[in-house]
XYZ file of C-alpha atoms in Angstrom:
369
model
C 114.580 89.969 -23.547
C 116.501 93.186 -23.428
C 119.930 91.467 -23.703
C 121.552 94.459 -21.884
C 124.085 92.543 -20.142
C 125.940 91.300 -23.185
C 125.204 94.515 -25.186
C 126.924 96.373 -22.445
C 130.019 94.472 -23.208
C 129.473 94.953 -26.906
C 128.204 91.568 -27.699
C 125.148 90.544 -29.804
C 123.981 87.159 -30.764
C 125.110 86.482 -34.315
C 123.305 84.510 -36.967
C 125.102 81.431 -35.998
C 127.724 80.913 -38.623
C 130.780 80.792 -36.045
C 132.970 82.581 -38.546
C 135.576 83.717 -39.170
C 137.208 80.337 -38.958
C 140.094 79.961 -36.562
C 143.812 78.866 -37.568
C 142.938 75.000 -37.361
C 139.805 75.612 -39.586
C 137.550 75.153 -36.676
C 134.545 77.394 -35.797
C 134.734 80.115 -32.981
C 133.945 79.049 -29.640
C 130.360 79.402 -28.428
C 129.633 81.528 -25.440
C 126.826 80.173 -23.362
C 125.679 78.040 -26.246
C 125.390 80.788 -28.738
C 127.832 82.664 -31.176
C 128.243 86.378 -30.719
C 129.354 89.331 -32.854
C 131.795 92.122 -31.381
C 130.249 95.319 -31.686
C 131.158 98.837 -30.192
C 131.030 98.564 -26.276
C 129.154 100.893 -23.974
C 131.155 103.985 -23.037
C 130.853 103.295 -19.358
C 131.960 99.534 -19.796
C 134.906 101.023 -21.646
C 135.720 103.472 -18.657
C 135.944 100.403 -16.309
C 132.342 101.012 -14.849
C 130.496 97.915 -13.348
C 126.614 97.660 -13.441
C 126.537 98.604 -9.737
C 128.466 101.787 -10.094
C 125.288 103.381 -11.669
C 122.398 100.656 -10.399
C 121.465 101.188 -6.774
C 120.428 98.630 -4.081
C 116.834 99.333 -4.995
C 117.288 98.639 -8.545
C 118.805 95.351 -7.911
C 116.945 94.128 -5.125
C 113.695 96.127 -5.208
C 112.122 98.921 -2.928
C 109.409 96.751 -1.404
C 106.948 97.173 -4.439
C 105.768 94.732 -6.836
C 106.237 96.024 -10.551
C 105.112 94.453 -13.739
C 108.196 95.279 -15.729
C 111.867 95.347 -14.736
C 112.439 98.980 -15.746
C 109.631 100.212 -13.533
C 111.726 99.452 -10.466
C 114.902 101.106 -11.695
C 115.225 104.454 -10.116
C 118.625 105.534 -11.610
C 118.357 108.035 -14.790
C 121.093 109.423 -16.931
C 120.439 113.019 -15.578
C 120.896 111.760 -11.923
C 124.793 111.587 -12.436
C 125.129 113.986 -15.516
C 122.705 116.826 -14.673
C 120.486 118.747 -17.091
C 120.864 121.842 -19.283
C 119.520 123.952 -16.285
C 121.080 122.100 -13.343
C 124.104 120.163 -11.938
C 123.569 116.673 -10.454
C 121.495 116.643 -7.276
C 123.641 113.663 -6.374
C 120.372 111.876 -5.892
C 118.328 109.328 -7.978
C 115.119 110.220 -9.612
C 113.318 108.901 -6.755
C 115.392 110.870 -4.097
C 117.811 108.244 -2.973
C 121.457 109.491 -2.262
C 124.039 108.571 -4.669
C 126.460 107.362 -2.264
C 129.239 106.838 -4.579
C 129.357 110.343 -6.200
C 130.799 113.489 -4.862
C 131.922 117.016 -5.774
C 135.669 117.155 -5.852
C 137.357 120.686 -6.427
C 135.288 121.961 -9.337
C 134.113 118.570 -10.745
C 131.790 115.810 -9.985
C 133.482 112.341 -9.465
C 131.761 108.834 -9.369
C 133.945 106.252 -7.436
C 133.750 102.572 -8.655
C 132.277 100.359 -6.040
C 134.252 97.545 -6.674
C 137.543 99.119 -7.690
C 137.482 102.543 -6.082
C 138.428 103.969 -9.549
C 137.425 107.583 -10.107
C 135.304 108.615 -12.973
C 134.720 112.212 -13.916
C 130.947 112.665 -14.354
C 130.565 115.324 -17.112
C 127.837 117.854 -16.365
C 125.642 118.929 -19.229
C 125.177 122.151 -17.461
C 128.838 122.860 -17.539
C 128.874 122.011 -21.411
C 126.060 124.549 -21.866
C 127.978 127.057 -19.843
C 130.974 126.786 -21.837
C 128.828 126.828 -25.122
C 130.241 123.447 -26.469
C 127.035 121.493 -26.697
C 126.668 119.593 -29.786
C 123.704 120.759 -32.019
C 121.192 118.200 -30.791
C 121.448 119.021 -27.103
C 121.396 122.592 -27.607
C 117.845 122.077 -28.713
C 115.854 122.183 -25.470
C 113.144 119.971 -26.841
C 115.472 117.436 -27.409
C 116.482 117.292 -23.870
C 113.080 117.689 -22.603
C 111.232 114.977 -24.782
C 113.796 112.363 -25.508
C 115.619 110.097 -23.365
C 119.376 110.614 -23.469
C 119.828 107.083 -24.950
C 117.474 107.706 -27.789
C 120.395 109.367 -29.576
C 123.642 108.256 -27.548
C 122.590 104.269 -27.817
C 124.548 103.495 -31.181
C 122.950 100.157 -31.685
C 120.225 97.910 -30.005
C 119.890 94.082 -30.757
C 116.926 93.596 -32.858
C 115.776 89.881 -33.495
C 112.793 89.849 -36.049
C 110.304 86.925 -36.310
C 110.305 84.525 -33.390
C 109.257 81.395 -34.963
C 107.974 78.690 -32.543
C 107.062 75.245 -33.308
C 105.118 72.815 -31.073
C 105.563 69.139 -32.275
C 103.015 67.113 -30.479
C 104.172 63.949 -31.981
C 107.755 64.381 -30.609
C 108.983 64.455 -26.908
C 110.450 67.023 -25.292
C 112.656 67.796 -22.287
C 111.236 69.056 -19.052
C 113.630 71.577 -17.643
C 111.789 71.818 -14.460
C 111.723 68.171 -13.524
C 114.705 67.602 -15.537
C 113.266 64.631 -17.197
C 112.834 63.839 -20.696
C 109.481 62.721 -22.374
C 107.269 64.665 -20.210
C 106.589 67.504 -22.521
C 106.070 68.214 -26.370
C 108.993 69.193 -28.299
C 109.422 72.754 -28.844
C 111.707 74.450 -31.378
C 112.635 78.054 -31.920
C 114.084 80.066 -34.824
C 113.808 83.735 -36.447
C 113.541 85.482 -39.730
C 116.477 87.744 -39.408
C 118.859 89.770 -37.138
C 119.813 93.593 -37.170
C 121.509 95.958 -34.617
C 121.746 99.466 -36.606
C 119.347 102.191 -36.513
C 116.949 101.054 -33.736
C 113.190 102.360 -34.123
C 112.176 104.880 -31.926
C 108.712 105.579 -30.179
C 107.403 106.899 -26.985
C 108.086 104.997 -23.759
C 106.045 104.411 -20.547
C 107.523 107.874 -19.311
C 106.188 109.747 -22.226
C 109.774 110.310 -23.727
C 111.375 109.151 -27.042
C 113.100 105.892 -26.416
C 114.696 103.124 -28.674
C 112.276 100.150 -29.139
C 113.173 96.633 -30.043
C 111.439 93.482 -31.099
C 109.934 91.614 -28.120
C 108.606 89.348 -28.985
C 107.402 88.627 -32.519
C 105.690 85.248 -32.102
C 105.100 83.218 -35.389
C 103.297 79.943 -34.211
C 103.388 76.513 -35.776
C 101.747 73.436 -34.291
C 101.999 69.841 -35.438
C 99.582 67.142 -33.749
C 100.632 63.575 -32.829
C 99.863 62.303 -36.271
C 101.956 64.903 -37.975
C 99.090 67.061 -39.192
C 99.654 70.814 -39.083
C 96.994 72.333 -36.921
C 98.442 75.949 -37.273
C 100.969 77.188 -39.695
C 103.014 80.639 -39.168
C 99.935 81.731 -37.221
C 100.388 85.387 -35.905
C 97.991 86.234 -33.083
C 95.837 89.510 -32.562
C 95.601 91.354 -29.443
C 92.500 92.133 -27.687
C 92.601 95.638 -28.744
C 93.131 94.708 -32.404
C 96.914 94.983 -33.048
C 99.031 92.489 -34.513
C 100.405 89.988 -31.813
C 103.859 90.879 -32.973
C 105.385 93.342 -30.507
C 107.911 96.233 -30.288
C 108.876 97.286 -26.709
C 110.845 100.405 -25.233
C 114.439 99.711 -24.139
C 117.609 101.145 -22.847
C 119.981 99.350 -24.667
C 123.063 100.162 -22.665
C 125.201 100.625 -25.848
C 126.041 104.232 -24.920
C 128.511 106.265 -27.123
C 129.698 110.024 -26.784
C 129.073 110.214 -30.393
C 125.270 110.366 -30.857
C 123.109 109.056 -33.795
C 123.130 111.767 -36.852
C 120.162 114.087 -37.244
C 119.241 112.269 -40.450
C 119.317 108.887 -38.967
C 116.062 109.804 -36.946
C 114.654 112.798 -38.999
C 115.094 111.240 -42.657
C 115.067 107.555 -41.486
C 111.647 105.765 -41.999
C 112.732 102.775 -39.750
C 113.884 105.219 -37.006
C 110.100 106.491 -37.245
C 108.618 103.147 -37.023
C 107.624 103.173 -40.563
C 110.114 100.140 -41.426
C 113.012 100.095 -43.789
C 110.752 99.114 -46.917
C 112.953 95.933 -48.028
C 111.407 92.961 -46.131
C 108.495 91.589 -48.176
C 106.509 89.435 -45.433
C 104.131 87.579 -47.791
C 106.990 86.581 -49.972
C 108.517 85.165 -46.873
C 105.448 83.073 -46.043
C 103.896 85.503 -43.464
C 100.111 86.542 -43.893
C 100.482 89.982 -42.906
C 100.445 93.209 -44.795
C 103.382 95.036 -43.372
C 107.111 94.178 -42.826
C 108.291 93.112 -39.571
C 110.212 96.392 -38.748
C 107.157 98.593 -39.163
C 105.065 99.442 -36.253
C 103.036 102.198 -37.242
C 101.469 103.437 -40.563
C 101.856 106.988 -42.021
C 98.684 107.974 -40.291
C 99.985 107.291 -36.933
C 97.754 104.077 -36.550
C 99.498 101.572 -34.415
C 100.155 98.263 -36.142
C 102.395 96.083 -33.760
C 101.409 95.556 -29.949
C 103.567 96.854 -27.110
C 103.693 94.748 -23.799
C 104.388 98.056 -21.926
C 101.161 99.935 -20.736
C 101.623 103.495 -21.802
C 104.290 102.925 -24.383
C 103.428 103.430 -28.161
C 104.628 104.420 -31.570
C 104.772 107.952 -32.795
C 101.445 109.500 -33.701
C 100.451 111.254 -37.037
C 101.333 114.722 -35.550
C 104.696 113.521 -34.116
C 105.533 111.938 -37.466
C 104.977 115.069 -39.411
C 107.038 116.937 -37.213
C 109.933 114.620 -37.247
C 109.933 114.660 -41.145
C 109.475 118.426 -41.243
C 112.595 118.934 -39.176
C 114.498 116.861 -41.611
C 114.151 120.200 -43.882
C 115.887 122.294 -41.164
C 119.004 119.938 -40.903
C 120.487 121.197 -44.138
C 121.375 124.683 -42.400
C 121.139 123.931 -38.637
C 123.631 120.885 -38.583
C 125.971 122.453 -41.089
C 126.817 125.444 -38.877
C 127.931 125.017 -35.397
C 125.813 126.164 -32.328
C 128.297 129.120 -31.682
C 127.101 130.677 -35.271
C 123.338 130.404 -34.514
C 124.004 131.987 -31.061
C 125.630 134.906 -32.690
C 122.688 135.148 -35.072
C 120.128 135.176 -32.544
C 121.880 137.791 -30.622
C 122.085 140.037 -33.711
C 118.547 139.352 -35.138
C 116.858 137.485 -32.620
C 114.686 134.328 -32.839
C 112.750 133.567 -35.930
C 109.315 133.599 -34.342
C 107.375 133.229 -37.516
C 107.993 131.979 -41.191
C 108.425 135.470 -42.422
C 111.319 136.233 -40.061
C 112.665 132.667 -40.601
C 112.986 133.610 -44.422
C 114.264 137.140 -43.975
C 117.185 135.936 -41.595
C 118.898 133.434 -44.096
C 118.526 135.976 -46.881
C 120.308 138.722 -44.755
C 122.920 135.972 -43.807
C 123.288 135.167 -47.494
C 123.787 138.750 -48.555
C 126.187 139.528 -46.096
C 128.144 136.203 -46.959
C 128.349 137.272 -50.664
C 129.572 140.760 -49.968
């Protein structure tokens, strides 16, 4: 699952050690039967906002339609409250429903908490643009048009790699429906490892760049009544030929004012879906030629499945463009947006490679004089 509820609070299920030890030498207490690590909390939670301060009645109770995925029923978008580069908030959701708890007060938009009545200023992207104080990434219009806001502003996401499931037909399990023992086979679940940093990116069902997380990477083992292994660490294949291991798009609900760095996307193979290059699957008993974090190859061929229709990893052209942009970061990230605005006003935009080479040369000559 997405685990967005606990992520919003800055909690992520831990490896289960229960450390650090408490004063009496005992382990940390469990929360709902699991140990958790405390990570950075969502900026909205830090401000005292509750789930329903953003999410509407349609988000929670539905709009009368049946959807295959939960996020398809969500009508609220970041831009509904914060606006875009070109426009202030319309005070409506992406589907046109009125935002009843946000209004204009004097020269700013204010969201009122539905539970406690607390006012929360809703910073407008358009206002930042007018004051020329946008960060480098947001000043790039292509970012705003092609990326979900949380592709950069979600600082982490829960990533549980390898969902190892064992079905033991020789042991009796507990039937949670009838609440009786001995009615089912025994099932056990474990995993390979956990991560939270630098979530993988891909294209979500709306055609925008979004974080992707594991969901779910089933690795199946089956033992019969006589103790014979019928299936050992079996990884299924989908009808369209992809590995049954899956990655899916997610809004992690771990938003921060400080976004991911340019390098964390443009020079990070894991963020591109190419994997970190460390985990060797076959040495860990898995009969697959790729690591669990890798969802696409360098030619843009999808390796792992997605359970969301229309979602996919980056294709070859997109991967090449992401990598190529990394060359630009050296100059464009080092200098503030205002500097490049001044350059553009004086020399215009670099519309071709020749002009792009000439402008830095002129800047260097001017700086050395």
